[in-house]
Short mmCIF file of C-alpha atoms and ligand atoms in Angstrom, two decimals:
data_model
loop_
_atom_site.label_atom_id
_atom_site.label_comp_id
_atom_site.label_asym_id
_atom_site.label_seq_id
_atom_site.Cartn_x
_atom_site.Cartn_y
_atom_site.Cartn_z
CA UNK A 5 129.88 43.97 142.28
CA UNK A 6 128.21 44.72 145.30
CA UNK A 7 131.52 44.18 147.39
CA UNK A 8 132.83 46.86 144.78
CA UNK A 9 130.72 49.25 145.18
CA UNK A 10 130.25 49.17 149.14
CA UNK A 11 134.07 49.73 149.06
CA UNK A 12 133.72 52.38 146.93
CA UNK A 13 130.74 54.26 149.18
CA UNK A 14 133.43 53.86 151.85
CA UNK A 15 136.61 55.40 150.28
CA UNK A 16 133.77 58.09 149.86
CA UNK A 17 132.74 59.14 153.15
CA UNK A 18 136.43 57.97 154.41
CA UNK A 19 137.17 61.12 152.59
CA UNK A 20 134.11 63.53 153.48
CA UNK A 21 135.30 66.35 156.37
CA UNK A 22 132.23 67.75 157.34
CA UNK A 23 131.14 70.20 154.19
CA UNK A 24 133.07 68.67 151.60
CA UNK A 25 135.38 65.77 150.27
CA UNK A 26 139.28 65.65 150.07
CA UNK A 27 139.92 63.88 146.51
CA UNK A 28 142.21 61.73 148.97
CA UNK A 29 144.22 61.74 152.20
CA UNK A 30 147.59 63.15 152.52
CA UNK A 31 147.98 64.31 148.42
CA UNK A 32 145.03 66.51 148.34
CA UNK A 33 143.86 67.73 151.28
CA UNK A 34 141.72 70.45 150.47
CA UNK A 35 138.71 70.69 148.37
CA UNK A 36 139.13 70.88 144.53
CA UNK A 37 136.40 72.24 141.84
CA UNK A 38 135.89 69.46 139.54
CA UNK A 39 137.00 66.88 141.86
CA UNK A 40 133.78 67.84 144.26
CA UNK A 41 131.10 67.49 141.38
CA UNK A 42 131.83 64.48 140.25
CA UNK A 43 132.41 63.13 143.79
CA UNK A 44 129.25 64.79 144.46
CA UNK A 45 127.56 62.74 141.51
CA UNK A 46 128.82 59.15 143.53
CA UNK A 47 127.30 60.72 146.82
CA UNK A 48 123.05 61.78 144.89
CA UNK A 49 123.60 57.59 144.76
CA UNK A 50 123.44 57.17 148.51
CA UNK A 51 123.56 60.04 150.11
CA UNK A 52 122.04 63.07 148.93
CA UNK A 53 122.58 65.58 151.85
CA UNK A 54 126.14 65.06 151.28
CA UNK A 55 126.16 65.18 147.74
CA UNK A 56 124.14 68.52 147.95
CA UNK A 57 126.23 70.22 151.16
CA UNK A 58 129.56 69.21 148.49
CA UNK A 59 128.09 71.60 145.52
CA UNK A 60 127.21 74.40 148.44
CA UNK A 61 130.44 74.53 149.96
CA UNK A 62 131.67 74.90 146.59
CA UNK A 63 129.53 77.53 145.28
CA UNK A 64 129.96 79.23 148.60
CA UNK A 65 133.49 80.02 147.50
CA UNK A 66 132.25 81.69 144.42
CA UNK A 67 134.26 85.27 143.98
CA UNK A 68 132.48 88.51 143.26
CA UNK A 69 133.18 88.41 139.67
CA UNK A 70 131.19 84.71 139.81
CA UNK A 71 134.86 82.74 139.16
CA UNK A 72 135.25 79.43 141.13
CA UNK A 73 138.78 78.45 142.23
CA UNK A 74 140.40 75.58 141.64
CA UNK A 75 141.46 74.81 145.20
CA UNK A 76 139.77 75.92 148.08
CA UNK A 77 141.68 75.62 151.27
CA UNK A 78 139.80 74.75 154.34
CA UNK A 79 142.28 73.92 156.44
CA UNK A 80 145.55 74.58 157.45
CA UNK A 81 148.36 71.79 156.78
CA UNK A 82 151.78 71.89 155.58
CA UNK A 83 151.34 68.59 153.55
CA UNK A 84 150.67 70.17 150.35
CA UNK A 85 152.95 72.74 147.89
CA UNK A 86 152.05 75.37 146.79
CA UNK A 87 149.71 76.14 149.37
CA UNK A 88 147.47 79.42 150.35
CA UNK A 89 150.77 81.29 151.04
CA UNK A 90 152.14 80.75 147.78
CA UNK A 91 148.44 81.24 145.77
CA UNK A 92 147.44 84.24 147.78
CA UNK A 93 144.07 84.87 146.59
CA UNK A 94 143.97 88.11 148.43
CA UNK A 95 145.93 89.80 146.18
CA UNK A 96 142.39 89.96 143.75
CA UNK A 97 139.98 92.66 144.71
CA UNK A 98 137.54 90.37 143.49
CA UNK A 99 138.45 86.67 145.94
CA UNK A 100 136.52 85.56 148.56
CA UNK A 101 136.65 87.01 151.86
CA UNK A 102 135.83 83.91 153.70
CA UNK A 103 137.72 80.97 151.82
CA UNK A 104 141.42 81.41 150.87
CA UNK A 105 142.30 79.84 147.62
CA UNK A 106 143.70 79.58 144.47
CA UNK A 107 143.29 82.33 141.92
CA UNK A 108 142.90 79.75 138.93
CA UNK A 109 139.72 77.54 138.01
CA UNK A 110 139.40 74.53 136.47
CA UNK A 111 137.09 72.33 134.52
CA UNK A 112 133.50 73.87 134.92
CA UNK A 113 131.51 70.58 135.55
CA UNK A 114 128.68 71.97 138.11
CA UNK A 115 126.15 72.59 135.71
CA UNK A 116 126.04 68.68 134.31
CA UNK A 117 126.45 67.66 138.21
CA UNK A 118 123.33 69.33 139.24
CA UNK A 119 121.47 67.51 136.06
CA UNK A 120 123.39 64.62 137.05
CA UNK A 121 122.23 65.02 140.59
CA UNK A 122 118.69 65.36 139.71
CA UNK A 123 118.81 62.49 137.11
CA UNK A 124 119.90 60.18 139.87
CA UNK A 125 117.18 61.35 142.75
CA UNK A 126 114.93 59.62 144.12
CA UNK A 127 113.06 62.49 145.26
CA UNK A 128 112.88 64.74 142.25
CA UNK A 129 110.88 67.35 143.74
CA UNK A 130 113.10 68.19 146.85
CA UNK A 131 116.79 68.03 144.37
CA UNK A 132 114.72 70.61 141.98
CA UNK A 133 114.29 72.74 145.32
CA UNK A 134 117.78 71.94 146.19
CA UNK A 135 119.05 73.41 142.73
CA UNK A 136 116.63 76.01 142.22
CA UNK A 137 118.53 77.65 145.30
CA UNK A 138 122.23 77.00 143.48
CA UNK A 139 121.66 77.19 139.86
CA UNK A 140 122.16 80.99 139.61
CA UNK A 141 125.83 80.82 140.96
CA UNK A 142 126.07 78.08 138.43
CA UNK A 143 124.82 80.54 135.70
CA UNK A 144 126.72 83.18 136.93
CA UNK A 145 129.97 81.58 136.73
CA UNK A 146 129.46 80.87 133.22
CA UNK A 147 128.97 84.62 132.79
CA UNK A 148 132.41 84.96 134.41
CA UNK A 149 134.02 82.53 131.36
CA UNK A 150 132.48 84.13 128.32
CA UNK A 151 132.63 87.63 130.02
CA UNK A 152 136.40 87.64 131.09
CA UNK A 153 137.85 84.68 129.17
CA UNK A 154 137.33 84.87 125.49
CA UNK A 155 139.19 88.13 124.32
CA UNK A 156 138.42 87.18 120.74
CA UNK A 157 134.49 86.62 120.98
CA UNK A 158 134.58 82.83 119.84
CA UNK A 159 132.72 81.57 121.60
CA UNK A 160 135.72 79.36 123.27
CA UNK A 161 137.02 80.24 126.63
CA UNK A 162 140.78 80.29 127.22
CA UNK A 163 142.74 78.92 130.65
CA UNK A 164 145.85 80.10 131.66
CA UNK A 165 147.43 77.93 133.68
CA UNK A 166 148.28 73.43 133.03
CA UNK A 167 146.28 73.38 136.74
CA UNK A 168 143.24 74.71 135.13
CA UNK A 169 143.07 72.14 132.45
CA UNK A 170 142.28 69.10 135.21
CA UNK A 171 145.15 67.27 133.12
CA UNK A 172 148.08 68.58 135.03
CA UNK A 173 151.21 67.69 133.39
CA UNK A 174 150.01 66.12 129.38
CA UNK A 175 151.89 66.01 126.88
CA UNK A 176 150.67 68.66 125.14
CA UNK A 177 152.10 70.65 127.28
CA UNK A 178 155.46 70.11 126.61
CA UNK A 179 155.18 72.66 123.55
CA UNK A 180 154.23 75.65 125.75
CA UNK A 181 157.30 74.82 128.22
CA UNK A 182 159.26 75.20 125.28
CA UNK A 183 158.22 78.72 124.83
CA UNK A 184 158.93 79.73 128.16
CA UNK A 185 162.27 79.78 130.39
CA UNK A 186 161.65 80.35 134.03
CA UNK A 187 163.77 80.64 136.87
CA UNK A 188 164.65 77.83 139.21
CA UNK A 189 162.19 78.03 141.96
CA UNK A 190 163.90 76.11 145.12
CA UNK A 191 160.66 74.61 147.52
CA UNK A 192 160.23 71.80 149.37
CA UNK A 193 157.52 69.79 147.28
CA UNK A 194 155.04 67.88 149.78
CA UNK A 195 153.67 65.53 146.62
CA UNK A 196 156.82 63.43 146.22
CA UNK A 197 157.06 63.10 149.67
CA UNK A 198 153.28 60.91 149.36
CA UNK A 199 153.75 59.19 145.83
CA UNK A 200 156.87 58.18 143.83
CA UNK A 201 158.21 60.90 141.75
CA UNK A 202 157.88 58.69 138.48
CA UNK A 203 154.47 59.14 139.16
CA UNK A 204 154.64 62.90 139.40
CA UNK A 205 155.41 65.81 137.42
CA UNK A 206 159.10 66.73 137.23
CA UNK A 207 160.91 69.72 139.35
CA UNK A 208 161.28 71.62 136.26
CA UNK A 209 157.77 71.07 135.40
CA UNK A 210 156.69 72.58 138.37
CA UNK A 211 159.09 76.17 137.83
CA UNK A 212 157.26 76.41 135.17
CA UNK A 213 153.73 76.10 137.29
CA UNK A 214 154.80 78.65 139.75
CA UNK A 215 155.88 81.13 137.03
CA UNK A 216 152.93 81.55 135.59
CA UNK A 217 151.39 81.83 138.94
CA UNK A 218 153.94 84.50 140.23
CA UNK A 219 152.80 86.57 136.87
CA UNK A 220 148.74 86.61 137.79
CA UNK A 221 149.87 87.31 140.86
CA UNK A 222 151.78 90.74 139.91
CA UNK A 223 148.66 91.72 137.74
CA UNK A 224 146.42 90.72 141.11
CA UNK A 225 144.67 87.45 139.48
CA UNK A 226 142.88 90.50 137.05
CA UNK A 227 141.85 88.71 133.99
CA UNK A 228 142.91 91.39 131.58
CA UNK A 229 146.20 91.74 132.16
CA UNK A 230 146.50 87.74 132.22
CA UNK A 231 145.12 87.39 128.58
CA UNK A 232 147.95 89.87 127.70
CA UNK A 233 150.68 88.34 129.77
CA UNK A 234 150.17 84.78 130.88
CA UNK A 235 152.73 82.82 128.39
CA UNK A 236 150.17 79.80 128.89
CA UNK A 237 146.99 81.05 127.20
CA UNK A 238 145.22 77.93 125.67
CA UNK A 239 141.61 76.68 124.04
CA UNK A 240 141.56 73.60 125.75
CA UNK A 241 138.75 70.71 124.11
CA UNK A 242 138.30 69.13 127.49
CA UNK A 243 137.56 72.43 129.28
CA UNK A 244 135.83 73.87 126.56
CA UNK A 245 133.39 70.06 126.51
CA UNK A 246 132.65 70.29 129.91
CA UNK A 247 131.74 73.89 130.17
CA UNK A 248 129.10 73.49 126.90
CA UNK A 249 127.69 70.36 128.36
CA UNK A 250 127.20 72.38 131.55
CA UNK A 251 125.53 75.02 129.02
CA UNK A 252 123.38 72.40 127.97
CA UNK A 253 121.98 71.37 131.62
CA UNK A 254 121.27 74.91 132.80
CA UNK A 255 119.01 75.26 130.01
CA UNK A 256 117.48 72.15 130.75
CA UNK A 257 116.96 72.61 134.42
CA UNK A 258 115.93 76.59 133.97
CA UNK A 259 112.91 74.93 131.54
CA UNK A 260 112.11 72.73 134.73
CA UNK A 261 112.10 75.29 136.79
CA UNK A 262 110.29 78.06 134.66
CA UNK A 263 110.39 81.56 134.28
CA UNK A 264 113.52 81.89 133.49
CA UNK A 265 113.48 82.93 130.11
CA UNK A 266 116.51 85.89 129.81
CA UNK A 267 118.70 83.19 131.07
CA UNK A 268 117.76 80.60 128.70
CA UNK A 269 118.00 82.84 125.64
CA UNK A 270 121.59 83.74 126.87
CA UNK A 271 122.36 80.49 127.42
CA UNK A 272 121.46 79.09 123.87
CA UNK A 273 123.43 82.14 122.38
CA UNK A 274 126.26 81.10 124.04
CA UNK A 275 125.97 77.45 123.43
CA UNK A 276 125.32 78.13 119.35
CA UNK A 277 128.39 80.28 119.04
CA UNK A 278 130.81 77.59 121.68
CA UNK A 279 129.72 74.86 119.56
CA UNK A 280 130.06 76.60 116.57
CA UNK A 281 133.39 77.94 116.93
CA UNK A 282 134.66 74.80 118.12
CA UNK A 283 133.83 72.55 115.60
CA UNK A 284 135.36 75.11 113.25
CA UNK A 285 138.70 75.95 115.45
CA UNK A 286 139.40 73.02 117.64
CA UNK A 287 138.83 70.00 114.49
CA UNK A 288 141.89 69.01 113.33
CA UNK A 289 140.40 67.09 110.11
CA UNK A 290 143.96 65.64 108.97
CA UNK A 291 144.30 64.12 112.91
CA UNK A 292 140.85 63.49 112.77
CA UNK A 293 140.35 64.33 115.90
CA UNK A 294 139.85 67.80 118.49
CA UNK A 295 143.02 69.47 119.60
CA UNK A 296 144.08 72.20 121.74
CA UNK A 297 144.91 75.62 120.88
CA UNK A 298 148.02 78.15 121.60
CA UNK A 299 146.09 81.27 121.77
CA UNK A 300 149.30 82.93 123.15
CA UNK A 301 151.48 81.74 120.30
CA UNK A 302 148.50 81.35 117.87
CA UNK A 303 149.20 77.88 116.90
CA UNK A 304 147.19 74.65 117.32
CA UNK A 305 148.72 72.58 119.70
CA UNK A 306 148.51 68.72 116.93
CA UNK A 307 148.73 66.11 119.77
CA UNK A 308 145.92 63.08 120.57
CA UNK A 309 145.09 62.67 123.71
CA UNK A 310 142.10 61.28 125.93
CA UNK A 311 140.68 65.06 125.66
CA UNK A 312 140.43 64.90 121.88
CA UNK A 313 137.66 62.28 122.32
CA UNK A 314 135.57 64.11 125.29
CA UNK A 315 133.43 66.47 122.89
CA UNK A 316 131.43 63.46 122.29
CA UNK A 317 130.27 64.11 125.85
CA UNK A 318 128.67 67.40 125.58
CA UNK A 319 126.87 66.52 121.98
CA UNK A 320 129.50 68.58 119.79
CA UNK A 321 130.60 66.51 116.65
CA UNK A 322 128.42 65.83 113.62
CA UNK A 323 127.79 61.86 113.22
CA UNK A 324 131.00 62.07 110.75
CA UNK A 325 133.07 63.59 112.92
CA UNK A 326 131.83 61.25 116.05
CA UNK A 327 132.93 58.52 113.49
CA UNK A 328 136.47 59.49 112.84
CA UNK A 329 136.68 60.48 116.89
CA UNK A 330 135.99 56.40 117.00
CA UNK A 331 138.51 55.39 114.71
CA UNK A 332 141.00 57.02 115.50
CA UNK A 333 140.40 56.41 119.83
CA UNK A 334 140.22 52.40 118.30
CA UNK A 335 143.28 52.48 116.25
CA UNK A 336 145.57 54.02 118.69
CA UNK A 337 144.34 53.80 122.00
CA UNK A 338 142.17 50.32 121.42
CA UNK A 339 144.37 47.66 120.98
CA UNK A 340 143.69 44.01 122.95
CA UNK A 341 146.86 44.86 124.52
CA UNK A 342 145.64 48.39 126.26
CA UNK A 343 142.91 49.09 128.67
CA UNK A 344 140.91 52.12 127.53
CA UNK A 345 141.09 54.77 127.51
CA UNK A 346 144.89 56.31 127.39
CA UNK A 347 145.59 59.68 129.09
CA UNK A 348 147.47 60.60 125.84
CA UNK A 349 148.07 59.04 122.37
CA UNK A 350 149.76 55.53 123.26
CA UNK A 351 151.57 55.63 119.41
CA UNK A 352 153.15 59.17 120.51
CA UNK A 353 156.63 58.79 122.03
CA UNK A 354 156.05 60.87 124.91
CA UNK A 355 153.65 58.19 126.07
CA UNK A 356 154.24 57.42 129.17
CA UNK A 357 151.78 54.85 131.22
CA UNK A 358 153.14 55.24 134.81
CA UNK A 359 153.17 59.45 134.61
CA UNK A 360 149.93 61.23 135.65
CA UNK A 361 148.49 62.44 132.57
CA UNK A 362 151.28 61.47 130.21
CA UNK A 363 149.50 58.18 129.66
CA UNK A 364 147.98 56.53 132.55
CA UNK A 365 143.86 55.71 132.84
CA UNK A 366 142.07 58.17 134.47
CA UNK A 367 138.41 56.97 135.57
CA UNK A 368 136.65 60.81 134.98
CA UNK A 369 137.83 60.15 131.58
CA UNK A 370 136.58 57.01 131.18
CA UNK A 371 133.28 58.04 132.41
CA UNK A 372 133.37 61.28 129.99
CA UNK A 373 134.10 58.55 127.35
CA UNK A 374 132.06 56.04 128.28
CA UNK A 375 128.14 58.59 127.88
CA UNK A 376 130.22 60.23 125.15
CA UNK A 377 130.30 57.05 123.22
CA UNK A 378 126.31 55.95 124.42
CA UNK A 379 125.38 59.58 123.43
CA UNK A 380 126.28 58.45 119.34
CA UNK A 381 125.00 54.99 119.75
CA UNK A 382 129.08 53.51 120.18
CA UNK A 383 127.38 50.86 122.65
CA UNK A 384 129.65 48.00 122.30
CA UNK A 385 132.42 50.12 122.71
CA UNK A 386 131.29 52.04 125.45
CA UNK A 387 130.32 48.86 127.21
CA UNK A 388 134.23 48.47 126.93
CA UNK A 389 135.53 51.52 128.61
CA UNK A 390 132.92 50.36 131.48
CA UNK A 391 133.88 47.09 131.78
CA UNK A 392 137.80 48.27 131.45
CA UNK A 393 137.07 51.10 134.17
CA UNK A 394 135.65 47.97 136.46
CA UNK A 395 138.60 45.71 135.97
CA UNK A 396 141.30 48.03 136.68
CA UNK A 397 139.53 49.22 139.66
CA UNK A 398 139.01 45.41 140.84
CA UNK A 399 142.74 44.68 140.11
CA UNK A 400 144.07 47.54 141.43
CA UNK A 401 141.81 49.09 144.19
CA UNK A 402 140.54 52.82 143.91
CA UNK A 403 143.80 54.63 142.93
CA UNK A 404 144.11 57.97 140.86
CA UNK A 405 145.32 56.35 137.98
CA UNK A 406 145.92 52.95 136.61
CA UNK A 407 148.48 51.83 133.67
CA UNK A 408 146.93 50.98 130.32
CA UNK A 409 149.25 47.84 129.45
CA UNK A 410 147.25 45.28 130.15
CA UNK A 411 150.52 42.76 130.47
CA UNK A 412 152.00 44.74 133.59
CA UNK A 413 148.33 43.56 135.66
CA UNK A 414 150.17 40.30 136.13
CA UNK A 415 152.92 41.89 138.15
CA UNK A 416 150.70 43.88 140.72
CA UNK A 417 151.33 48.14 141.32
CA UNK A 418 149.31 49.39 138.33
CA UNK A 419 147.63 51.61 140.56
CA UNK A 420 149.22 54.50 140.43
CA UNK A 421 149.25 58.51 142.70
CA UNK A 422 146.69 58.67 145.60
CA UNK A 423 145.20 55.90 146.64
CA UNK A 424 140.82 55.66 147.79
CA UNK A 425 140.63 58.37 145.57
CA UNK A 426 137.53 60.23 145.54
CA UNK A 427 136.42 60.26 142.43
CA UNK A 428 137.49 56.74 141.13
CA UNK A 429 134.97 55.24 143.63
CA UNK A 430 132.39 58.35 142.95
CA UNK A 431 132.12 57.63 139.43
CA UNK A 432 132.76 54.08 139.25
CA UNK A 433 129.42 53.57 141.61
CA UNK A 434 127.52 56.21 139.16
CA UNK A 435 128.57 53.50 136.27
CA UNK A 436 127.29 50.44 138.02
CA UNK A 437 123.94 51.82 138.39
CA UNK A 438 124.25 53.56 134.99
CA UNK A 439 120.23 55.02 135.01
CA UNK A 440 121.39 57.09 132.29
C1 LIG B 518 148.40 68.80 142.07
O1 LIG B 518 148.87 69.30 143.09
O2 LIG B 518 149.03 68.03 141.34
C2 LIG B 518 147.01 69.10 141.72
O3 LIG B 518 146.51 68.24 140.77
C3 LIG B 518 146.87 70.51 141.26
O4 LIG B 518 145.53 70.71 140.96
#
């Protein structure tokens, strides 16, 4: 194990560029939101400067209306599509003036990172000082969500793009496309060029991406007209888990801090009406199971995937509802023949266990999954997804993703996109040490 994990701290600061971490070379060469807090959570292990300078650089491209973009582009390259040129985050009166970037977000995971960060210290003291001196960008981008993203007041935020949701091209996602009938973009794509393009997304996957960009982009990225426009408006579980867990922390870590009362109180008014609302909206009680749902064509969106499970994560199902999350993850996603945990609903037939997020293993998941299922007391079975997370990784080195068939380990290349990715090694040290 110890092999493992020095491997793992190296794919780590192999991939650290002075300020912040690429989630690996060549694919992603910039830095991405959710990527840099988890990868920030492998760093508090070892090296917590680098884990701290990670979350600053981040919050440093905060915009004036406290939203955090998905991709922040610190360099120039032409190695990547679509790029600053195509995003053009200057169109938004609100963007950065110092970073150029995207003008979407994605999964808002900074608030568990700092609790993360401070679980894992070894100087308590100096990481409370550290996030005393961050936490209110934190806060403040949580403002942002409820204030700009919830056009109903439910409590639930909405994202408006696949790239927002972390799981680029699921399944699920297949229903909006249908919806929508975009022009044939022609550009050169720069991912294809790095990994094999059964690996990837498909061309007319990716008209479909820039369209919805190319409509923020005539409204100027202003959230408004997006809620009214963007054909992909969506309640996503995942997104939704992460950003209530996040909740959670800040209240935790304002009580450390003190006097921070008004932002507490908000805080728990937020969390009681997210939690709430998405027990009542998001539970599909025939699936048994959380789905997403079409805001824009107000319809819930019935498909399983590795999302449905994550609300465990953030404390959101009642003990029955954590139990049918279990039996359902074990029935169709838990056979001796499958690693855990399944991108998306192994049963389904648009399962797919070589394509990104149409079925592969994806290690954040797992380790979503694997506190999720520790959280209700699940311990055998989260001993599972951690012991499943370790084998892949052993068999297959630090990849993005990894097939779930068990069976094609015997014939090598189950390790699938980038490879030393970031947050594989990031989270997979986090697990070993598991002080939890
Ligand atoms: C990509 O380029 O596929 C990225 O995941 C977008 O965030």
């Amino acid at each position: 194990m110890e092999k493992l994990q020095n491997k793992a701290k190296s794919v780590l600061n192999k991939n650290w560029k002075d300020g912040f971490s690429v989630p690996c070379a060549n694919l992603y060469p910039f830095q991405w939101f959710w990527d840099s807090g988890f990868i920030a959570i492998g760093f508090a292990h070892f090296d917590m400067p680098k884990a701290e300078k990670e979350i600053e650089t981040l919050l440093d491209s905060q915009w004036d209306n406290g939203f955090i973009p998905h991709i922040i582009f610190h360099t120039e390259t032409d190695s990547y599509f679509p790029g600053p040129d195509f995003h053009q985050s200057d169109l938004s009166s609100q963007a950065s003036k110092k970073y150029k970037s995207t003008g979407m977000t994605q999964p808002p995971v900074t608030g568990f990172v700092l609790q993360d960060m401070y679980r894992i210290s070894k100087d308590k003291k100096a990481t409370l000082k550290f996030i005393e001196g961050v936490i209110d960008k934190v806060y403040f981008n949580h403002k942002y969500f409820y204030e700009n993203r919830d056009p109903k007041n439910e409590g639930l935020v909405y994202i408006y793009h696949n790239w927002e949701s972390g799981t680029d091209n699921s399944p699920i996602w297949d229903d909006i496309w249908s919806t929508m009938d975009p022009p044939e973009y022609s550009f050169v794509r720069r991912d294809t060029s790095h990994v094999d393009a059964s690996q990837r997304p498909s061309k007319r996957e990716y008209d479909h991406y820039l369209h919805i960009i190319d409509i923020a982009k005539a409204h100027q990225y202003r959230d408004e007209k997006i809620a009214e426009l963007s054909p992909f408006l969506v309640q996503d579980p995942l997104f939704n888990t992460m950003l209530i867990k996040s909740n959670q922390s800040l209240i935790d870590l304002y009580q450390l801090i003190g006097n921070n009362e008004d932002k507490i109180q908000q805080l728990k008014e937020w969390q009681d009406k997210a939690i709430k609302s998405f027990n009542e909206k998001l539970f599909d009680k025939d699936l048994g199971v959380y789905i997403h749902y079409d805001l824009r064509n107000e319809k819930p969106l019935r498909h399983i995937s590795s999302s449905s499970f994550s609300p465990l994560f953030a404390n959101i199902p009642s003990k029955e509802q954590a139990a049918s999350l279990v039996n359902v993850m074990m029935e169709k996603f838990g056979n001796d023949d499958q690693y855990l945990c399944a991108s998306f609903d192994p049963t389904s037939e648009r399962f797919n266990p070589k394509k990104y997020w149409r079925g592969p293993v994806w290690v954040n998941l797992n380790w979503i999954l694997y506190y999720g299922l520790k959280n209700y007391g699940y311990v055998d079975i989260a001993q599972r997804v951690k012991k499943d997370t370790i084998e892949i990784i052993e068999k297959a080195g630090f990849y993005e993703y990894f097939d779930s068939r068990k069976e094609e380990y015997k014939n090598g290349n189950t390790g699938y996109g980038g490879n030393d990715f970031s947050w594989s090694a990031a989270l997979l040290i986090d697990m070993l040490q598991d002080n939890h």
